[in-house]
Amino acid sequence: MAEIKNVATRDSYGTALKELAADGADNLVVLDADLSAATKTGIFQKEYPNRHFNCGIAEANMVSVAAGLSTMGLVPFASSFAMFASGRAFEQIRNSIGYPHLNVKIGATHAGISVGEDGASHQCCEDFALMRSIPGMVVICPADDVEAKQAVKAAYKYEGPVYLRFGRLAVPVFHDESYTFEIGKGEVVKEGSDVTIIANGLMVAEAIEAGKALAADGIHAEIINIATIKPLDEELVVASAEKTGRVITVEEHSIIGGLGEAVCACLSEKCPTPVKRIGVNDEFGHSGPAKDLLKQFGLSAENIVKVTKEFVK
């Protein structure tokens, strides 16, 4: 059996930008807020220094610059930590990118509790909610290296604003190179009949591990990866809910305003179904080792198994 690689999706982001440019994306430019080593846009900068712009620790200005560049036929990727990309620059994203529906992509790294030792000030668990609220904004949170690179390339081809969320923590690569990502489409990672577990980002790997443990106990969970939170693949969500009759959502985000609420909104209108949401409750994070924090906040395979067993019973 081949050894499973672990890759942080922030690395995938930088690599995908370089690959796009190498493949002829001559109108691609990358902006960063003095964090290119951390966001991994430095990978692009090394090969294409004249197309990489360090805007300094001024995220709102960076977003405004990106908006201006897009009106000249360029495709800018504005990059920073999720807390600053979605939080500090929210007004500029809303008014300068969302309102005129400009072709700007936002690459947000270091999202969620898994930022670890950086603590609550950097552990952004509100970005899905913020970005979903902007009309016309596409919101994507890929699960592994393969999906992340494809999501970046799909965002480049898409005409309009896109928010891409990437993680700091290295996660298992479970997709092979035959996988094809499509904006607005989810995927069934594992077929099941007793309960549906819908996850995104690094929680997909945890859901897969939970599925194995549940199967050993005779509970067959359908595991679904919903990388595109907006637009949501409502057809897949409804079909799986009809099949299993129970749904659990798992996200490294607040249970307020994220994947769980998107799924609940869909099902309440189209297929009323019991739903349990696993995510960060109405609280801030704190500093600590990433993997320990994920377990503490219930974002682990063990907790998914526990919640699922109680739910099914």
mmCIF file of C-alpha atoms in Angstrom:
data_model
loop_
_atom_site.group_PDB
_atom_site.id
_atom_site.type_symbol
_atom_site.label_atom_id
_atom_site.label_comp_id
_atom_site.label_asym_id
_atom_site.label_seq_id
_atom_site.Cartn_x
_atom_site.Cartn_y
_atom_site.Cartn_z
ATOM 1 C CA MET A 1 0.000 0.000 0.000
ATOM 2 C CA ALA A 2 1.371 3.433 -0.975
ATOM 3 C CA GLU A 3 2.356 5.727 1.866
ATOM 4 C CA ILE A 4 -0.119 8.567 2.431
ATOM 5 C CA LYS A 5 1.427 12.003 1.963
ATOM 6 C CA ASN A 6 0.614 14.902 4.260
ATOM 7 C CA VAL A 7 0.599 18.354 2.656
ATOM 8 C CA ALA A 8 -0.649 21.699 3.982
ATOM 9 C CA THR A 9 -3.092 23.250 1.524
ATOM 10 C CA ARG A 10 -1.287 26.597 1.878
ATOM 11 C CA ASP A 11 1.636 24.885 0.117
ATOM 12 C CA SER A 12 -0.766 23.718 -2.574
ATOM 13 C CA TYR A 13 -1.859 27.337 -3.056
ATOM 14 C CA GLY A 14 1.642 28.598 -3.783
ATOM 15 C CA THR A 15 2.420 25.645 -6.036
ATOM 16 C CA ALA A 16 -0.799 26.059 -8.029
ATOM 17 C CA LEU A 17 -0.102 29.757 -8.644
ATOM 18 C CA LYS A 18 3.338 28.898 -10.027
ATOM 19 C CA GLU A 19 1.892 26.128 -12.197
ATOM 20 C CA LEU A 20 -0.793 28.439 -13.594
ATOM 21 C CA ALA A 21 1.812 30.992 -14.631
ATOM 22 C CA ALA A 22 3.998 28.282 -16.155
ATOM 23 C CA ASP A 23 1.012 27.018 -18.149
ATOM 24 C CA GLY A 24 0.444 30.391 -19.794
ATOM 25 C CA ALA A 25 -1.675 32.400 -17.360
ATOM 26 C CA ASP A 26 0.025 35.627 -18.412
ATOM 27 C CA ASN A 27 -2.619 37.848 -16.797
ATOM 28 C CA LEU A 28 -2.174 36.266 -13.355
ATOM 29 C CA VAL A 29 -0.725 38.537 -10.654
ATOM 30 C CA VAL A 30 -0.306 37.814 -6.955
ATOM 31 C CA LEU A 31 -0.569 40.254 -4.053
ATOM 32 C CA ASP A 32 0.486 39.593 -0.475
ATOM 33 C CA ALA A 33 0.325 41.480 2.806
ATOM 34 C CA ASP A 34 3.920 40.896 3.913
ATOM 35 C CA LEU A 35 3.300 37.202 4.586
ATOM 36 C CA SER A 36 4.567 35.516 1.418
ATOM 37 C CA ALA A 37 6.685 33.002 3.347
ATOM 38 C CA ALA A 38 3.664 31.906 5.383
ATOM 39 C CA THR A 39 0.996 32.062 2.673
ATOM 40 C CA LYS A 40 3.443 30.327 0.299
ATOM 41 C CA THR A 41 2.990 32.909 -2.430
ATOM 42 C CA GLY A 42 6.767 33.124 -2.157
ATOM 43 C CA ILE A 43 6.811 30.009 -4.359
ATOM 44 C CA PHE A 44 5.263 32.115 -7.120
ATOM 45 C CA GLN A 45 7.372 35.159 -6.284
ATOM 46 C CA LYS A 46 10.622 33.232 -6.731
ATOM 47 C CA GLU A 47 9.750 32.373 -10.339
ATOM 48 C CA TYR A 48 7.773 35.508 -11.279
ATOM 49 C CA PRO A 49 9.060 38.412 -9.127
ATOM 50 C CA ASN A 50 7.692 41.091 -11.462
ATOM 51 C CA ARG A 51 4.153 39.745 -11.037
ATOM 52 C CA HIS A 52 4.199 39.523 -7.233
ATOM 53 C CA PHE A 53 3.382 42.629 -5.183
ATOM 54 C CA ASN A 54 4.007 42.955 -1.457
ATOM 55 C CA CYS A 55 1.430 45.466 -0.266
ATOM 56 C CA GLY A 56 2.709 45.464 3.308
ATOM 57 C CA ILE A 57 0.609 44.951 6.416
ATOM 58 C CA ALA A 58 -2.292 46.825 4.848
ATOM 59 C CA GLU A 59 -4.861 44.238 3.840
ATOM 60 C CA ALA A 60 -7.667 46.685 3.074
ATOM 61 C CA ASN A 61 -5.396 48.567 0.695
ATOM 62 C CA MET A 62 -4.220 45.288 -0.866
ATOM 63 C CA VAL A 63 -7.812 44.314 -1.675
ATOM 64 C CA SER A 64 -8.458 47.743 -3.201
ATOM 65 C CA VAL A 65 -5.311 47.419 -5.334
ATOM 66 C CA ALA A 66 -6.484 43.982 -6.457
ATOM 67 C CA ALA A 67 -9.851 45.442 -7.432
ATOM 68 C CA GLY A 68 -8.132 48.083 -9.547
ATOM 69 C CA LEU A 69 -5.853 45.557 -11.238
ATOM 70 C CA SER A 70 -8.840 43.406 -12.183
ATOM 71 C CA THR A 71 -10.389 46.288 -14.123
ATOM 72 C CA MET A 72 -7.298 46.268 -16.365
ATOM 73 C CA GLY A 73 -7.799 42.675 -17.483
ATOM 74 C CA LEU A 74 -5.522 41.101 -14.891
ATOM 75 C CA VAL A 75 -6.551 38.268 -12.565
ATOM 76 C CA PRO A 76 -5.256 39.144 -9.089
ATOM 77 C CA PHE A 77 -4.959 36.700 -6.194
ATOM 78 C CA ALA A 78 -4.888 38.749 -2.973
ATOM 79 C CA SER A 79 -3.302 36.713 -0.195
ATOM 80 C CA SER A 80 -3.138 36.881 3.589
ATOM 81 C CA PHE A 81 -4.159 34.994 6.723
ATOM 82 C CA ALA A 82 -7.896 34.263 6.782
ATOM 83 C CA MET A 83 -8.468 36.490 9.802
ATOM 84 C CA PHE A 84 -7.057 39.501 7.981
ATOM 85 C CA ALA A 85 -8.185 38.638 4.454
ATOM 86 C CA SER A 86 -11.831 38.173 5.419
ATOM 87 C CA GLY A 87 -12.019 40.230 8.614
ATOM 88 C CA ARG A 88 -9.813 43.282 8.341
ATOM 89 C CA ALA A 89 -10.577 43.772 4.647
ATOM 90 C CA PHE A 90 -14.284 42.898 4.749
ATOM 91 C CA GLU A 91 -15.557 46.341 3.789
ATOM 92 C CA GLN A 92 -13.233 46.592 0.805
ATOM 93 C CA ILE A 93 -14.117 43.060 -0.329
ATOM 94 C CA ARG A 94 -17.813 43.874 -0.078
ATOM 95 C CA ASN A 95 -17.806 47.306 -1.667
ATOM 96 C CA SER A 96 -14.837 47.213 -4.049
ATOM 97 C CA ILE A 97 -15.028 43.582 -5.234
ATOM 98 C CA GLY A 98 -18.424 42.100 -4.391
ATOM 99 C CA TYR A 99 -20.646 45.027 -5.326
ATOM 100 C CA PRO A 100 -19.127 45.569 -8.814
ATOM 101 C CA HIS A 101 -18.609 41.772 -9.123
ATOM 102 C CA LEU A 102 -14.951 42.071 -10.059
ATOM 103 C CA ASN A 103 -12.712 39.210 -11.081
ATOM 104 C CA VAL A 104 -10.611 39.062 -7.899
ATOM 105 C CA LYS A 105 -9.568 35.915 -6.039
ATOM 106 C CA ILE A 106 -8.817 35.966 -2.308
ATOM 107 C CA GLY A 107 -6.340 33.374 -1.057
ATOM 108 C CA ALA A 108 -6.845 33.029 2.690
ATOM 109 C CA THR A 109 -4.428 30.811 4.604
ATOM 110 C CA HIS A 110 -4.007 29.900 8.280
ATOM 111 C CA ALA A 111 -7.726 29.471 8.893
ATOM 112 C CA GLY A 112 -9.453 27.772 11.799
ATOM 113 C CA ILE A 113 -8.387 26.336 15.142
ATOM 114 C CA SER A 114 -5.476 24.462 13.529
ATOM 115 C CA VAL A 115 -3.462 27.695 13.342
ATOM 116 C CA GLY A 116 -2.493 26.407 16.795
ATOM 117 C CA GLU A 117 0.001 28.404 18.806
ATOM 118 C CA ASP A 118 -0.915 31.703 17.110
ATOM 119 C CA GLY A 119 -4.028 31.699 19.272
ATOM 120 C CA ALA A 120 -7.502 33.222 19.167
ATOM 121 C CA SER A 121 -6.490 36.445 17.413
ATOM 122 C CA HIS A 122 -5.435 34.424 14.351
ATOM 123 C CA GLN A 123 -7.808 31.427 14.550
ATOM 124 C CA CYS A 124 -10.430 32.647 12.112
ATOM 125 C CA CYS A 125 -13.597 30.578 12.483
ATOM 126 C CA GLU A 126 -15.920 33.211 11.046
ATOM 127 C CA ASP A 127 -14.717 33.573 7.446
ATOM 128 C CA PHE A 128 -17.280 31.253 5.825
ATOM 129 C CA ALA A 129 -20.055 33.298 7.425
ATOM 130 C CA LEU A 130 -18.562 36.612 6.347
ATOM 131 C CA MET A 131 -17.805 35.621 2.771
ATOM 132 C CA ARG A 132 -21.073 33.710 2.233
ATOM 133 C CA SER A 133 -22.953 36.886 3.086
ATOM 134 C CA ILE A 134 -21.496 38.789 0.111
ATOM 135 C CA PRO A 135 -23.753 38.462 -2.954
ATOM 136 C CA GLY A 136 -22.075 36.654 -5.837
ATOM 137 C CA MET A 137 -19.053 35.514 -3.817
ATOM 138 C CA VAL A 138 -17.946 31.903 -4.384
ATOM 139 C CA VAL A 139 -16.569 30.273 -1.206
ATOM 140 C CA ILE A 140 -14.257 27.247 -1.428
ATOM 141 C CA CYS A 141 -12.478 25.188 1.248
ATOM 142 C CA PRO A 142 -10.550 22.290 -0.328
ATOM 143 C CA ALA A 143 -9.762 19.118 1.574
ATOM 144 C CA ASP A 144 -6.299 18.122 0.405
ATOM 145 C CA ASP A 145 -3.366 18.983 -1.848
ATOM 146 C CA VAL A 146 -4.870 17.640 -5.081
ATOM 147 C CA GLU A 147 -8.209 19.377 -4.556
ATOM 148 C CA ALA A 148 -6.584 22.626 -3.404
ATOM 149 C CA LYS A 149 -4.425 22.959 -6.513
ATOM 150 C CA GLN A 150 -7.383 22.211 -8.750
ATOM 151 C CA ALA A 151 -9.560 24.694 -6.833
ATOM 152 C CA VAL A 152 -7.007 27.477 -7.400
ATOM 153 C CA LYS A 153 -6.945 26.716 -11.115
ATOM 154 C CA ALA A 154 -10.746 26.559 -11.292
ATOM 155 C CA ALA A 155 -10.957 29.914 -9.480
ATOM 156 C CA TYR A 156 -8.585 31.442 -12.025
ATOM 157 C CA LYS A 157 -10.831 30.315 -14.886
ATOM 158 C CA TYR A 158 -14.017 31.459 -13.140
ATOM 159 C CA GLU A 159 -15.175 34.990 -13.972
ATOM 160 C CA GLY A 160 -16.033 36.690 -10.693
ATOM 161 C CA PRO A 161 -14.968 36.942 -7.036
ATOM 162 C CA VAL A 162 -13.785 33.804 -5.256
ATOM 163 C CA TYR A 163 -12.730 33.236 -1.644
ATOM 164 C CA LEU A 164 -10.338 30.291 -1.208
ATOM 165 C CA ARG A 165 -9.550 28.994 2.270
ATOM 166 C CA PHE A 166 -6.326 27.074 2.994
ATOM 167 C CA GLY A 167 -4.834 25.540 6.129
ATOM 168 C CA ARG A 168 -1.514 25.694 7.930
ATOM 169 C CA LEU A 169 -1.576 22.090 9.160
ATOM 170 C CA ALA A 170 -0.392 19.308 6.843
ATOM 171 C CA VAL A 171 -3.276 16.949 6.029
ATOM 172 C CA PRO A 172 -3.520 13.536 4.305
ATOM 173 C CA VAL A 173 -3.769 13.524 0.507
ATOM 174 C CA PHE A 174 -6.613 11.132 -0.268
ATOM 175 C CA HIS A 175 -7.438 12.202 -3.817
ATOM 176 C CA ASP A 176 -5.441 10.786 -6.711
ATOM 177 C CA GLU A 177 -4.549 12.719 -9.840
ATOM 178 C CA SER A 178 -7.632 11.426 -11.679
ATOM 179 C CA TYR A 179 -9.871 13.551 -9.429
ATOM 180 C CA THR A 180 -11.524 16.548 -11.053
ATOM 181 C CA PHE A 181 -12.698 19.507 -8.986
ATOM 182 C CA GLU A 182 -15.647 21.563 -10.200
ATOM 183 C CA ILE A 183 -16.981 24.713 -8.528
ATOM 184 C CA GLY A 184 -20.390 24.017 -6.985
ATOM 185 C CA LYS A 185 -20.045 20.221 -7.052
ATOM 186 C CA GLY A 186 -19.497 17.977 -4.049
ATOM 187 C CA GLU A 187 -18.327 14.373 -4.067
ATOM 188 C CA VAL A 188 -19.297 11.141 -2.368
ATOM 189 C CA VAL A 189 -16.065 9.925 -0.797
ATOM 190 C CA LYS A 190 -17.667 6.796 0.677
ATOM 191 C CA GLU A 191 -21.085 5.268 0.093
ATOM 192 C CA GLY A 192 -23.277 4.574 3.117
ATOM 193 C CA SER A 193 -26.867 3.998 4.183
ATOM 194 C CA ASP A 194 -27.236 4.796 7.915
ATOM 195 C CA VAL A 195 -26.138 8.426 8.189
ATOM 196 C CA THR A 196 -24.599 11.136 6.010
ATOM 197 C CA ILE A 197 -21.468 12.951 7.201
ATOM 198 C CA ILE A 198 -20.789 16.152 5.241
ATOM 199 C CA ALA A 199 -17.402 17.791 5.751
ATOM 200 C CA ASN A 200 -14.903 20.119 4.137
ATOM 201 C CA GLY A 201 -11.296 21.192 4.573
ATOM 202 C CA LEU A 202 -9.170 19.135 6.922
ATOM 203 C CA MET A 203 -12.325 17.702 8.496
ATOM 204 C CA VAL A 204 -12.828 15.443 5.473
ATOM 205 C CA ALA A 205 -9.828 13.323 6.465
ATOM 206 C CA GLU A 206 -11.219 13.090 10.013
ATOM 207 C CA ALA A 207 -14.633 12.080 8.632
ATOM 208 C CA ILE A 208 -12.998 9.341 6.545
ATOM 209 C CA GLU A 209 -11.245 7.963 9.633
ATOM 210 C CA ALA A 210 -14.491 8.152 11.584
ATOM 211 C CA GLY A 211 -16.255 6.275 8.789
ATOM 212 C CA LYS A 212 -13.814 3.382 9.114
ATOM 213 C CA ALA A 213 -14.363 3.151 12.873
ATOM 214 C CA LEU A 214 -18.145 3.350 12.470
ATOM 215 C CA ALA A 215 -18.134 0.597 9.840
ATOM 216 C CA ALA A 216 -16.363 -1.683 12.303
ATOM 217 C CA ASP A 217 -19.348 -1.153 14.620
ATOM 218 C CA GLY A 218 -21.880 -1.841 11.869
ATOM 219 C CA ILE A 219 -22.779 1.790 11.109
ATOM 220 C CA HIS A 220 -22.371 2.606 7.442
ATOM 221 C CA ALA A 221 -21.831 6.340 6.994
ATOM 222 C CA GLU A 222 -21.981 8.118 3.669
ATOM 223 C CA ILE A 223 -19.055 10.548 3.615
ATOM 224 C CA ILE A 224 -19.468 13.641 1.447
ATOM 225 C CA ASN A 225 -16.857 16.291 0.703
ATOM 226 C CA ILE A 226 -18.419 19.691 0.057
ATOM 227 C CA ALA A 227 -15.472 21.904 -0.863
ATOM 228 C CA THR A 228 -17.675 24.624 -2.377
ATOM 229 C CA ILE A 229 -19.769 26.037 0.431
ATOM 230 C CA LYS A 230 -21.278 28.631 -1.890
ATOM 231 C CA PRO A 231 -22.804 27.732 -4.275
ATOM 232 C CA LEU A 232 -23.747 24.601 -2.335
ATOM 233 C CA ASP A 233 -24.316 21.324 -4.184
ATOM 234 C CA GLU A 234 -27.929 21.131 -3.006
ATOM 235 C CA GLU A 235 -28.779 18.230 -5.303
ATOM 236 C CA LEU A 236 -26.140 16.015 -3.706
ATOM 237 C CA VAL A 237 -27.036 17.117 -0.165
ATOM 238 C CA VAL A 238 -30.737 16.368 -0.687
ATOM 239 C CA ALA A 239 -30.105 13.033 -2.427
ATOM 240 C CA SER A 240 -27.889 11.798 0.408
ATOM 241 C CA ALA A 241 -30.298 13.042 3.091
ATOM 242 C CA GLU A 242 -33.155 11.184 1.405
ATOM 243 C CA LYS A 243 -30.986 8.069 1.282
ATOM 244 C CA THR A 244 -29.836 7.983 4.926
ATOM 245 C CA GLY A 245 -32.431 10.073 6.802
ATOM 246 C CA ARG A 246 -29.817 11.685 9.075
ATOM 247 C CA VAL A 247 -27.097 14.262 8.410
ATOM 248 C CA ILE A 248 -24.042 15.371 10.384
ATOM 249 C CA THR A 249 -21.966 18.344 9.244
ATOM 250 C CA VAL A 250 -18.323 18.760 10.258
ATOM 251 C CA GLU A 251 -16.313 21.945 9.752
ATOM 252 C CA GLU A 252 -13.323 23.766 11.218
ATOM 253 C CA HIS A 253 -15.468 26.864 11.556
ATOM 254 C CA SER A 254 -18.064 28.244 13.895
ATOM 255 C CA ILE A 255 -21.350 26.345 13.775
ATOM 256 C CA ILE A 256 -22.812 29.821 13.181
ATOM 257 C CA GLY A 257 -22.903 30.818 9.531
ATOM 258 C CA GLY A 258 -20.840 28.059 7.962
ATOM 259 C CA LEU A 259 -21.248 24.724 6.201
ATOM 260 C CA GLY A 260 -23.696 23.394 8.782
ATOM 261 C CA GLU A 261 -26.049 26.339 8.428
ATOM 262 C CA ALA A 262 -25.844 26.161 4.618
ATOM 263 C CA VAL A 263 -26.804 22.486 4.719
ATOM 264 C CA CYS A 264 -29.581 23.126 7.246
ATOM 265 C CA ALA A 265 -31.024 25.947 5.127
ATOM 266 C CA CYS A 266 -31.054 23.687 2.085
ATOM 267 C CA LEU A 267 -32.644 20.717 3.841
ATOM 268 C CA SER A 268 -35.236 22.740 5.760
ATOM 269 C CA GLU A 269 -36.636 23.971 2.443
ATOM 270 C CA LYS A 270 -36.175 20.921 0.232
ATOM 271 C CA CYS A 271 -35.952 17.822 2.431
ATOM 272 C CA PRO A 272 -36.576 18.303 6.179
ATOM 273 C CA THR A 273 -34.027 16.039 7.857
ATOM 274 C CA PRO A 274 -32.547 15.743 11.381
ATOM 275 C CA VAL A 275 -29.111 17.410 11.380
ATOM 276 C CA LYS A 276 -26.277 17.528 13.917
ATOM 277 C CA ARG A 277 -23.594 20.182 13.472
ATOM 278 C CA ILE A 278 -20.018 19.581 14.585
ATOM 279 C CA GLY A 279 -17.843 22.673 14.593
ATOM 280 C CA VAL A 280 -16.541 25.372 16.864
ATOM 281 C CA ASN A 281 -19.292 26.377 19.246
ATOM 282 C CA ASP A 282 -20.020 30.005 20.113
ATOM 283 C CA GLU A 283 -16.540 30.566 21.556
ATOM 284 C CA PHE A 284 -13.037 31.728 20.725
ATOM 285 C CA GLY A 285 -10.069 29.417 20.414
ATOM 286 C CA HIS A 286 -6.787 29.671 22.301
ATOM 287 C CA SER A 287 -3.127 28.898 21.857
ATOM 288 C CA GLY A 288 -1.861 25.326 21.779
ATOM 289 C CA PRO A 289 -0.585 22.513 19.532
ATOM 290 C CA ALA A 290 -2.884 22.246 16.512
ATOM 291 C CA LYS A 291 -3.772 18.573 16.832
ATOM 292 C CA ASP A 292 -4.455 18.884 20.548
ATOM 293 C CA LEU A 293 -6.732 21.862 19.932
ATOM 294 C CA LEU A 294 -8.677 20.035 17.232
ATOM 295 C CA LYS A 295 -9.413 17.238 19.685
ATOM 296 C CA GLN A 296 -10.276 19.672 22.473
ATOM 297 C CA PHE A 297 -12.784 21.480 20.273
ATOM 298 C CA GLY A 298 -14.373 18.239 19.079
ATOM 299 C CA LEU A 299 -12.889 18.451 15.584
ATOM 300 C CA SER A 300 -11.573 14.895 15.507
ATOM 301 C CA ALA A 301 -12.498 11.485 14.184
ATOM 302 C CA GLU A 302 -13.113 10.310 17.749
ATOM 303 C CA ASN A 303 -15.748 12.961 18.384
ATOM 304 C CA ILE A 304 -17.382 12.384 15.007
ATOM 305 C CA VAL A 305 -17.719 8.696 15.934
ATOM 306 C CA LYS A 306 -19.161 9.568 19.358
ATOM 307 C CA VAL A 307 -21.710 12.042 17.963
ATOM 308 C CA THR A 308 -22.697 9.704 15.145
ATOM 309 C CA LYS A 309 -23.294 6.738 17.416
ATOM 310 C CA GLU A 310 -25.505 8.802 19.715
ATOM 311 C CA PHE A 311 -27.356 10.282 16.757
ATOM 312 C CA VAL A 312 -28.023 6.959 15.062
ATOM 313 C CA LYS A 313 -29.057 5.305 18.325
#
